[in-house]
mmCIF file with all atom_site columns, C-alpha atoms in Angstrom:
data_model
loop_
_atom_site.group_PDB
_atom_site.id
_atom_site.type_symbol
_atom_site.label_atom_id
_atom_site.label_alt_id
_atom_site.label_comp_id
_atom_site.label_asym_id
_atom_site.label_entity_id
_atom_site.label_seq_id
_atom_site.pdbx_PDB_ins_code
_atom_site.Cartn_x
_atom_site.Cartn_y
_atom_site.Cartn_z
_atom_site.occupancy
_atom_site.B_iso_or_equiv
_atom_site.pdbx_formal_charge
_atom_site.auth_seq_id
_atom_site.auth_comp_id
_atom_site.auth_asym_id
_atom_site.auth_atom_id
_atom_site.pdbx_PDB_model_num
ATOM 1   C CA . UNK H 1 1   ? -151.009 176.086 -241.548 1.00 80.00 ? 27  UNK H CA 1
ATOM 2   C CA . UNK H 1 2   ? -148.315 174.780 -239.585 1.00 90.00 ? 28  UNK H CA 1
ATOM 3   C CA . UNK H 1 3   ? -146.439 175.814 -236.259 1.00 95.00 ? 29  UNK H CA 1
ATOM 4   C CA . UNK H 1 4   ? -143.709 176.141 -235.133 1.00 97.00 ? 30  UNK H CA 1
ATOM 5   C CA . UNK H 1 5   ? -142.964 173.995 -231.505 1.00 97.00 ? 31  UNK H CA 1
ATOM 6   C CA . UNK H 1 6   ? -140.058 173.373 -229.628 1.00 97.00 ? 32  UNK H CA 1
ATOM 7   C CA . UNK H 1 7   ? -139.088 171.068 -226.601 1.00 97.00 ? 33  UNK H CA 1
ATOM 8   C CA . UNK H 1 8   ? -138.239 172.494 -223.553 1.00 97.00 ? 34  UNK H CA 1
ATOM 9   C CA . UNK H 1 9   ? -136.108 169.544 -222.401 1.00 97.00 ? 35  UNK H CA 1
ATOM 10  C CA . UNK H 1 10  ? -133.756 169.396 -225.698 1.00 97.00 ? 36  UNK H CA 1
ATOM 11  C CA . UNK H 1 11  ? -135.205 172.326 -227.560 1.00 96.00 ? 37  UNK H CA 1
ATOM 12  C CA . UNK H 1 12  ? -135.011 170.887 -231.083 1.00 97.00 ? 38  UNK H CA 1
ATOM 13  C CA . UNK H 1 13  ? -137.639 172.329 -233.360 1.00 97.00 ? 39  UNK H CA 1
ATOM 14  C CA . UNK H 1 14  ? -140.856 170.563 -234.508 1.00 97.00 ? 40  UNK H CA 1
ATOM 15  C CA . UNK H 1 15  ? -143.379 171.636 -237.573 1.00 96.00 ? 41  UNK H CA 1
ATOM 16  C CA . UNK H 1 16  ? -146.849 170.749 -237.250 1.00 95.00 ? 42  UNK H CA 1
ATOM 17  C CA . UNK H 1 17  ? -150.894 171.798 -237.065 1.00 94.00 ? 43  UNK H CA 1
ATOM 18  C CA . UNK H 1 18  ? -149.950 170.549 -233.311 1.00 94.00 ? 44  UNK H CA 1
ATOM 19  C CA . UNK H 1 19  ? -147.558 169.726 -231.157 1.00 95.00 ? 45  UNK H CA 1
ATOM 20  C CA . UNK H 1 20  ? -146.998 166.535 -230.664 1.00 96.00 ? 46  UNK H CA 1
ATOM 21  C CA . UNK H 1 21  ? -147.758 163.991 -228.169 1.00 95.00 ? 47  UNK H CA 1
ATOM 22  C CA . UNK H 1 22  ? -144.456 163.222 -227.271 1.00 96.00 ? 48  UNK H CA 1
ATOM 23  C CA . UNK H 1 23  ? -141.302 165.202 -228.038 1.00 97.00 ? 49  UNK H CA 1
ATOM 24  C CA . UNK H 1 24  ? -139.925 162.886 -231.394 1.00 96.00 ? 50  UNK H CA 1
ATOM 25  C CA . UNK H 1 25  ? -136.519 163.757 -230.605 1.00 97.00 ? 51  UNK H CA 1
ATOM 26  C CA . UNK H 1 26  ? -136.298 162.805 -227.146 1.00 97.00 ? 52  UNK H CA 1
ATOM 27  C CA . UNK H 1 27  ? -139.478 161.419 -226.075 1.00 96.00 ? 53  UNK H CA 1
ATOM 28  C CA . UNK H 1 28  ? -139.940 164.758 -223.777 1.00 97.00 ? 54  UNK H CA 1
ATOM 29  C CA . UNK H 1 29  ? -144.475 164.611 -222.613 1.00 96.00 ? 55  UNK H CA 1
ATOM 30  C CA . UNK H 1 30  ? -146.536 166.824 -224.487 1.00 95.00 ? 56  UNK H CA 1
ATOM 31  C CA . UNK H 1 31  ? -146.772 169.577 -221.607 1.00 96.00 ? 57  UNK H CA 1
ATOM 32  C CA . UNK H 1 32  ? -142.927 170.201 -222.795 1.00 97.00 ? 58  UNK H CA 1
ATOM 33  C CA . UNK H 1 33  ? -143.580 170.977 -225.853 1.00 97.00 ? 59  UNK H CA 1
ATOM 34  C CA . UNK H 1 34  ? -144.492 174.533 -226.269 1.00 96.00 ? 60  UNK H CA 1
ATOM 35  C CA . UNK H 1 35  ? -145.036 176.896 -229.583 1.00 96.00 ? 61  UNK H CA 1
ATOM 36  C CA . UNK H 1 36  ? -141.866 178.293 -230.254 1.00 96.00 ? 62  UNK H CA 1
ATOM 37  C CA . UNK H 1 37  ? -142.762 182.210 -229.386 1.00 96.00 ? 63  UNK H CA 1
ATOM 38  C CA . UNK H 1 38  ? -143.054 180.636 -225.982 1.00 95.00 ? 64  UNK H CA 1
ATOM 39  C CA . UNK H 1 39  ? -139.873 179.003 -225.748 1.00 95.00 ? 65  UNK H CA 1
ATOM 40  C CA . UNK H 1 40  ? -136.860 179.568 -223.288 1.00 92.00 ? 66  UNK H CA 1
ATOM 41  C CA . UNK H 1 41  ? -134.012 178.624 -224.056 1.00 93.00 ? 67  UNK H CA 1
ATOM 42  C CA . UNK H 1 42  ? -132.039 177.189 -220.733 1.00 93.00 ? 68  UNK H CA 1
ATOM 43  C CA . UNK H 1 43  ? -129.069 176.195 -222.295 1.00 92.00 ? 69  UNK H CA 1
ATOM 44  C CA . UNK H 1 44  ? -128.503 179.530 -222.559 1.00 88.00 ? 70  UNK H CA 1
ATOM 45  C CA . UNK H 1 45  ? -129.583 180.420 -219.472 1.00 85.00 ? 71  UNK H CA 1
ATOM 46  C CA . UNK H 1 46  ? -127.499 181.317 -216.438 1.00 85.00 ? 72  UNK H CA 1
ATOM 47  C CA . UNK H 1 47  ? -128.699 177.608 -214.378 1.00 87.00 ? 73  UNK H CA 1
ATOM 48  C CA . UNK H 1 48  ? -126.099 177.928 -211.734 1.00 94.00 ? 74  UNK H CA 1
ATOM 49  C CA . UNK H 1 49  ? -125.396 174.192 -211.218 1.00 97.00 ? 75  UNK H CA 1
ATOM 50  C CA . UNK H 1 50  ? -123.896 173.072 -208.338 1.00 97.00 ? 76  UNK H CA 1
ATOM 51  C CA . UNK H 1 51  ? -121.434 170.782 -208.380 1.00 97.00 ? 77  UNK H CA 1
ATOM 52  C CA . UNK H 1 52  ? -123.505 167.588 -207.552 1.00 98.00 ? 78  UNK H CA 1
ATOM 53  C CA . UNK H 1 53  ? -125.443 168.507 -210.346 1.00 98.00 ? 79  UNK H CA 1
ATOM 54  C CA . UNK H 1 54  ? -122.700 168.580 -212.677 1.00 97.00 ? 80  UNK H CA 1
ATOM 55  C CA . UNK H 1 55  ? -121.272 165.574 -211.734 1.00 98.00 ? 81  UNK H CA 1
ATOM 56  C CA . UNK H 1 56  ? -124.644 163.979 -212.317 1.00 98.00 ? 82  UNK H CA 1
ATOM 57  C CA . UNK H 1 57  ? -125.037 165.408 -215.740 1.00 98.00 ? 83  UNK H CA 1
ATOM 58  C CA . UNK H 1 58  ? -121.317 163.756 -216.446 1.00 98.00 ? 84  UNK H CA 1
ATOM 59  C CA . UNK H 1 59  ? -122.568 160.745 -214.932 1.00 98.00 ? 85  UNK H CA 1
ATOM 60  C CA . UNK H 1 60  ? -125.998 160.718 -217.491 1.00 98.00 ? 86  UNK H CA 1
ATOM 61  C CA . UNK H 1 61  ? -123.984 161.263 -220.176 1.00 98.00 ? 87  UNK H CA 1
ATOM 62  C CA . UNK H 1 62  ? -121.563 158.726 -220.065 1.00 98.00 ? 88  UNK H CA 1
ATOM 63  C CA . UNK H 1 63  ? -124.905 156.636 -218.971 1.00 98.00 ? 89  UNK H CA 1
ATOM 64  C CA . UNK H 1 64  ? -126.764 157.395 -222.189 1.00 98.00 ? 90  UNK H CA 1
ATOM 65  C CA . UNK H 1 65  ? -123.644 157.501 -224.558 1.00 98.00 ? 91  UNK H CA 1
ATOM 66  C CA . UNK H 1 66  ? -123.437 153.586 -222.908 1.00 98.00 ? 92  UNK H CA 1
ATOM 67  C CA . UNK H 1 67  ? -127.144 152.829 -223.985 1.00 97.00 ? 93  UNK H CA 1
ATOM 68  C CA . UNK H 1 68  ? -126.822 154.445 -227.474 1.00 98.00 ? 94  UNK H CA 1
ATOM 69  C CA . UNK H 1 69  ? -124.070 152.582 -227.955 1.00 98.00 ? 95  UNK H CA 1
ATOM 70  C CA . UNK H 1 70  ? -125.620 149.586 -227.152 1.00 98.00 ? 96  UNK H CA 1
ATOM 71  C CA . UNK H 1 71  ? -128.941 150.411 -229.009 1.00 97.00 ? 97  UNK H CA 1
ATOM 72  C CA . UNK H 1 72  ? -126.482 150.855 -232.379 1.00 98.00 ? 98  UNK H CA 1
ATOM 73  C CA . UNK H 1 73  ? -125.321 147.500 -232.079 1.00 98.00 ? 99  UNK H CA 1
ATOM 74  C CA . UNK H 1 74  ? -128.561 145.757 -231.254 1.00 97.00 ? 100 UNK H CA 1
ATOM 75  C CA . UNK H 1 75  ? -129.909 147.699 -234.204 1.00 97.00 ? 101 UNK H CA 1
ATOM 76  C CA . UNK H 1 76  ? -127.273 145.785 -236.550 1.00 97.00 ? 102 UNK H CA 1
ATOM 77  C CA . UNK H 1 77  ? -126.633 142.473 -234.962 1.00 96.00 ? 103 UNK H CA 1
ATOM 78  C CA . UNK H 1 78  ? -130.675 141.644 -234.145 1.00 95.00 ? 104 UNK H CA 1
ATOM 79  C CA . UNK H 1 79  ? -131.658 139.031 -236.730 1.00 93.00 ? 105 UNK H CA 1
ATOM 80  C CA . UNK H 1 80  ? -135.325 140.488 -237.297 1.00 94.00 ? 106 UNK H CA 1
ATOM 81  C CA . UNK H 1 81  ? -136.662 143.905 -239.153 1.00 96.00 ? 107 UNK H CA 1
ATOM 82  C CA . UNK H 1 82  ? -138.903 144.661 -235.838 1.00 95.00 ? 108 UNK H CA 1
ATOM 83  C CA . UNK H 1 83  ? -136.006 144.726 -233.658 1.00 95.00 ? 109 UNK H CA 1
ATOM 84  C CA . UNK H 1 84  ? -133.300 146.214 -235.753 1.00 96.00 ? 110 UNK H CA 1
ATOM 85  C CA . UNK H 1 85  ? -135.757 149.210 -236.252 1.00 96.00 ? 111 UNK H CA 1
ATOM 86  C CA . UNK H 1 86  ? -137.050 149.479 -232.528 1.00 95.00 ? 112 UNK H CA 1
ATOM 87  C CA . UNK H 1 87  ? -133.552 149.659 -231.580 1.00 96.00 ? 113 UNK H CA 1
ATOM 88  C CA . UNK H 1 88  ? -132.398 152.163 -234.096 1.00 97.00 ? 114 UNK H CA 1
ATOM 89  C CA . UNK H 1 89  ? -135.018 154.376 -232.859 1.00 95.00 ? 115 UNK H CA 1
ATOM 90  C CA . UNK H 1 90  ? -134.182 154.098 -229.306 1.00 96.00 ? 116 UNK H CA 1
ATOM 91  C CA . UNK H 1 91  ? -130.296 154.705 -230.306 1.00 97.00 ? 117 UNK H CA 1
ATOM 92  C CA . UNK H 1 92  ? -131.523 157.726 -231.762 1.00 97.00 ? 118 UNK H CA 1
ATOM 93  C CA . UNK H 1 93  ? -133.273 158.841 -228.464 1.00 96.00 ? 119 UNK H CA 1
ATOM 94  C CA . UNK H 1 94  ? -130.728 158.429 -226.148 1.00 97.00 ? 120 UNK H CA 1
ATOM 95  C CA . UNK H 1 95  ? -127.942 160.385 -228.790 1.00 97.00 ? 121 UNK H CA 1
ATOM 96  C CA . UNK H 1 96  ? -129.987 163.027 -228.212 1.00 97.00 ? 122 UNK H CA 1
ATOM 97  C CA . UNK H 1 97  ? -129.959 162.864 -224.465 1.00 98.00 ? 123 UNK H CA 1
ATOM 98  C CA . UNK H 1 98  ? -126.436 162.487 -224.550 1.00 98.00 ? 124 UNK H CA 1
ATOM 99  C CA . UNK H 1 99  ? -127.115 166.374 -226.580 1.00 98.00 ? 125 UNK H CA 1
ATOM 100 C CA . UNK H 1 100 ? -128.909 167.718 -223.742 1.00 98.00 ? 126 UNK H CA 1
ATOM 101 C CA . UNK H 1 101 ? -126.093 166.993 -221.368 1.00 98.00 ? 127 UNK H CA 1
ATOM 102 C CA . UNK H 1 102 ? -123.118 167.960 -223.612 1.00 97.00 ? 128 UNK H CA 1
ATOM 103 C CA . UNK H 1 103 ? -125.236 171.669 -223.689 1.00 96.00 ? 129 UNK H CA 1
ATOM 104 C CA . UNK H 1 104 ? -125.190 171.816 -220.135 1.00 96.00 ? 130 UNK H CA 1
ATOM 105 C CA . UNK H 1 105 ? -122.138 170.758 -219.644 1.00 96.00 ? 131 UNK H CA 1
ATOM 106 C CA . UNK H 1 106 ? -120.258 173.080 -222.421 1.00 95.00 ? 132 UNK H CA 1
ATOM 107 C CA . UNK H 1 107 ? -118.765 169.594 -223.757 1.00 96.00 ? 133 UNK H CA 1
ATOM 108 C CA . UNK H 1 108 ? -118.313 167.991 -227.072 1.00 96.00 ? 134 UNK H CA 1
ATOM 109 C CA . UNK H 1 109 ? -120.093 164.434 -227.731 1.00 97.00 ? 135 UNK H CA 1
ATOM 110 C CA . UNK H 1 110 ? -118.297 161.727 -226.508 1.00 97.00 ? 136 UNK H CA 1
ATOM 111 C CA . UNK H 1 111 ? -118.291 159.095 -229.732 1.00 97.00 ? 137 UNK H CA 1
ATOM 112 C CA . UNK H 1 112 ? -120.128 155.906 -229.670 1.00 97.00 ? 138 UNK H CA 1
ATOM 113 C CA . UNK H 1 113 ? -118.061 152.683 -228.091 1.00 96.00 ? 139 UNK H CA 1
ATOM 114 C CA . UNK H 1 114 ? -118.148 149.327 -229.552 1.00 96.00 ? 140 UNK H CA 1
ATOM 115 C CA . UNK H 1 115 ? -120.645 147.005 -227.566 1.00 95.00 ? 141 UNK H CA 1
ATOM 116 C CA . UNK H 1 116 ? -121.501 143.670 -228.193 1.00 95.00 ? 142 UNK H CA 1
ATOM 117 C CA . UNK H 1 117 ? -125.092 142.966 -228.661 1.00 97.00 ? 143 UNK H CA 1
ATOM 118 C CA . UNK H 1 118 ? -127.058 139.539 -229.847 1.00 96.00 ? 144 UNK H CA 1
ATOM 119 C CA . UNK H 1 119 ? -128.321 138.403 -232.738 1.00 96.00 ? 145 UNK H CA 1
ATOM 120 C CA . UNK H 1 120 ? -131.787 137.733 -230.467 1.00 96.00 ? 146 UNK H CA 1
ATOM 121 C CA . UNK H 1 121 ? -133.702 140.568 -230.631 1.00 94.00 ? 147 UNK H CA 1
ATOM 122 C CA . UNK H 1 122 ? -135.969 139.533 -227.431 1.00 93.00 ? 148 UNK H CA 1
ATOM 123 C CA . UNK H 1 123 ? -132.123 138.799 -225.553 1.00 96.00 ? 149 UNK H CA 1
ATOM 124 C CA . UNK H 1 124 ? -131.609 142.628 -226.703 1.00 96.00 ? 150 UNK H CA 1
ATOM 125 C CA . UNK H 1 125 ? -134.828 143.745 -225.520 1.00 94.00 ? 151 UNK H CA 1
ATOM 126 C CA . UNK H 1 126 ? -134.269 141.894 -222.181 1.00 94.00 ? 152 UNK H CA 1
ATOM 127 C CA . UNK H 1 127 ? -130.876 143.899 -221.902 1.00 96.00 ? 153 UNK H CA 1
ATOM 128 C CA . UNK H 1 128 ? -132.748 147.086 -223.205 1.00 95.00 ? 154 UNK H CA 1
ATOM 129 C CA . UNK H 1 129 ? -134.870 146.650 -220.203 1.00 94.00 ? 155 UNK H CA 1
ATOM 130 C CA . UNK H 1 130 ? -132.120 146.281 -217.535 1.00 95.00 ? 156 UNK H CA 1
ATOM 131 C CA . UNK H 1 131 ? -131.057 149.559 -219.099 1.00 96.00 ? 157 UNK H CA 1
ATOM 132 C CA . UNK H 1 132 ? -133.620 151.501 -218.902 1.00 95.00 ? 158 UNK H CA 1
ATOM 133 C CA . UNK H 1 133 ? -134.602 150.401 -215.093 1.00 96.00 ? 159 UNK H CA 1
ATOM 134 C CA . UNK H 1 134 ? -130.559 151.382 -214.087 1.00 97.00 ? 160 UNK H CA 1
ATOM 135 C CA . UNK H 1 135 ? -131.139 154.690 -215.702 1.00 97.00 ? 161 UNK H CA 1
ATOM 136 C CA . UNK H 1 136 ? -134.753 155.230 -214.254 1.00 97.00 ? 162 UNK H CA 1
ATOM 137 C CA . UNK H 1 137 ? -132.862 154.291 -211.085 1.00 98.00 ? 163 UNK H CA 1
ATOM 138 C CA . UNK H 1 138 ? -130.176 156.862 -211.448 1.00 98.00 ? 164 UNK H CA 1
ATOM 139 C CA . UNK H 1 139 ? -132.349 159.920 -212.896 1.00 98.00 ? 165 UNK H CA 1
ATOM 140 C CA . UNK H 1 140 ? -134.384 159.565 -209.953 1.00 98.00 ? 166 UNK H CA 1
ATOM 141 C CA . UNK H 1 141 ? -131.610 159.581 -207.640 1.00 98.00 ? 167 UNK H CA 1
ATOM 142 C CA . UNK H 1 142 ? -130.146 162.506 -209.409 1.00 98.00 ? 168 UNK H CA 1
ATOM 143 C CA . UNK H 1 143 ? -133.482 164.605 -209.586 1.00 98.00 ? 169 UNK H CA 1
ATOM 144 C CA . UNK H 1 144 ? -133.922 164.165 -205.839 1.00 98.00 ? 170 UNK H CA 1
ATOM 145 C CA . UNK H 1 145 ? -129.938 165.700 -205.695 1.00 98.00 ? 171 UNK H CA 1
ATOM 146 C CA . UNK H 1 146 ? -131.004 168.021 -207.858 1.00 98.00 ? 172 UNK H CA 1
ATOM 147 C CA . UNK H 1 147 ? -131.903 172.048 -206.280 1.00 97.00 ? 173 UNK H CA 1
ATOM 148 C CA . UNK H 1 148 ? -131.738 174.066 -209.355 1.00 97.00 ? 174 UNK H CA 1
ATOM 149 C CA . UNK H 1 149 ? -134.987 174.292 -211.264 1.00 96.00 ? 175 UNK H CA 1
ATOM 150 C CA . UNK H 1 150 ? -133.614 172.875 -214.797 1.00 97.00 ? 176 UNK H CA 1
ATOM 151 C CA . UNK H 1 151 ? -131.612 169.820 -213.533 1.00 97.00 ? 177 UNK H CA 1
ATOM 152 C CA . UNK H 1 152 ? -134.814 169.095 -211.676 1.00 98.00 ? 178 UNK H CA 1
ATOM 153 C CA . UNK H 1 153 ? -136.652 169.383 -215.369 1.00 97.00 ? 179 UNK H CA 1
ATOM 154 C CA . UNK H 1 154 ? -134.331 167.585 -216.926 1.00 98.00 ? 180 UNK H CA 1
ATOM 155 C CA . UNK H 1 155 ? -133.908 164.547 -214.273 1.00 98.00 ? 181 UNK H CA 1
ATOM 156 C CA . UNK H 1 156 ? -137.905 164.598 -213.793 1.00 98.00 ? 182 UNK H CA 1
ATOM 157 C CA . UNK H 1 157 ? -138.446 164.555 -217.393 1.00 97.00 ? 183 UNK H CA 1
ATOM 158 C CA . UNK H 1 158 ? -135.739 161.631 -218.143 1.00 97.00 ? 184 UNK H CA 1
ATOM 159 C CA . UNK H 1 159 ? -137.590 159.313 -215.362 1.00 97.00 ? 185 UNK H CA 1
ATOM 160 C CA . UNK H 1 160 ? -140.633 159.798 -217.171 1.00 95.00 ? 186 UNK H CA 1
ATOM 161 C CA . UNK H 1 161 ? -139.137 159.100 -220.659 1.00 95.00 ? 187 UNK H CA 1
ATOM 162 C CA . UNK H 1 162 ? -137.062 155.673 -219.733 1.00 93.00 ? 188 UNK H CA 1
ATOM 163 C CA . UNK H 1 163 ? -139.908 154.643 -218.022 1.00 90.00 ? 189 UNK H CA 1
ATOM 164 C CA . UNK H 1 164 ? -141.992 154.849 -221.603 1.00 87.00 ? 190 UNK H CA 1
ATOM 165 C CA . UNK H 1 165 ? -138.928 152.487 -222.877 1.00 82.00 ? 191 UNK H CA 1
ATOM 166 C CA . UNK H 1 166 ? -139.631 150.065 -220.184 1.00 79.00 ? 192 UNK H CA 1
ATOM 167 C CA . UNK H 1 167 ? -143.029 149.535 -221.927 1.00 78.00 ? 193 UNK H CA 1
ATOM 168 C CA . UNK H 1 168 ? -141.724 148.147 -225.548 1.00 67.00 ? 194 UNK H CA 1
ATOM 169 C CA . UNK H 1 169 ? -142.242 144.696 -226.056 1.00 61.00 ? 195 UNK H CA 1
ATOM 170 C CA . UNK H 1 170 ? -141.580 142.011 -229.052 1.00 49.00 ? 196 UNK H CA 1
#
């Protein structure tokens, strides 16, 4: 019989005997994903944000609207099946943590922009990398801005989840 789950961090929906390991939307640890009966939703939720936090949550967007953007054009240029998929999936992840900020911030998705990628999938990787260490770099800086209880969630959860990408290799 399946259950019904949902992410705390993005709060899309997941069917399953389980919950997951990971979050497959965002990449969100298991401990986030709770059975839906359970959930809270705090996009709803009056978070108070202060204005640091705000400007950080502008900041992540336009950070992860940047990688998904690049991610979408590694995914097409790379010459090789491996990388055109691992980057598709990562484009995929960060579009929806672009989503989590647009909720917060009461904001409509900013499109994709045209980035230039190469046809070397392990040049793409290399530049996936650098990515994910500058927004590791910045999440942590904004969680330790951070005072309200969800942007500290959100930031603490994000470190954790770029750090996974760090880990993907040809």
């Amino acid at each position: 019989m399946f259950k019904l789950f949902r992410c705390q961090i993005c709060g899309d929906p997941y069917l399953g005997d389980e919950a997951p390991s990971k979050c497959p939307f965002c990449g969100a640890k298991h401990e986030l994903i709770i059975e839906a009966e359970n959930y809270i939703d705090k996009f709803k939720q009056e978070n108070n944000f202060t204005e640091v936090e705000l400007a950080n949550f502008k900041k992540a967007l336009a950070l992860e609207i940047g990688n998904a953007s690049f991610y979408d054009a590694a995914s097409k240029k790379s010459s090789d099946e491996f990388h055109k998929s691992l980057f598709k999936a990562l484009k995929k992840v960060e579009s929806e943590h672009a989503s989590i900020f647009v909720k917060h911030l009461g904001t409509t998705k900013p499109e994709l922009s045209k980035i230039e990628a190469s046809e070397d999938g392990h040049e793409n990787l290399m530049e996936s990398h650098r990515r994910e260490e500058a927004a590791i770099k910045a999440y942590t800086k904004f969680r330790d801005e951070a005072t309200t209880p969800r942007a500290i969630e959100v930031f603490s959860a994000l470190v954790e989840i770029e750090g996974d990408h760090l880990i993907l290799e040809d």
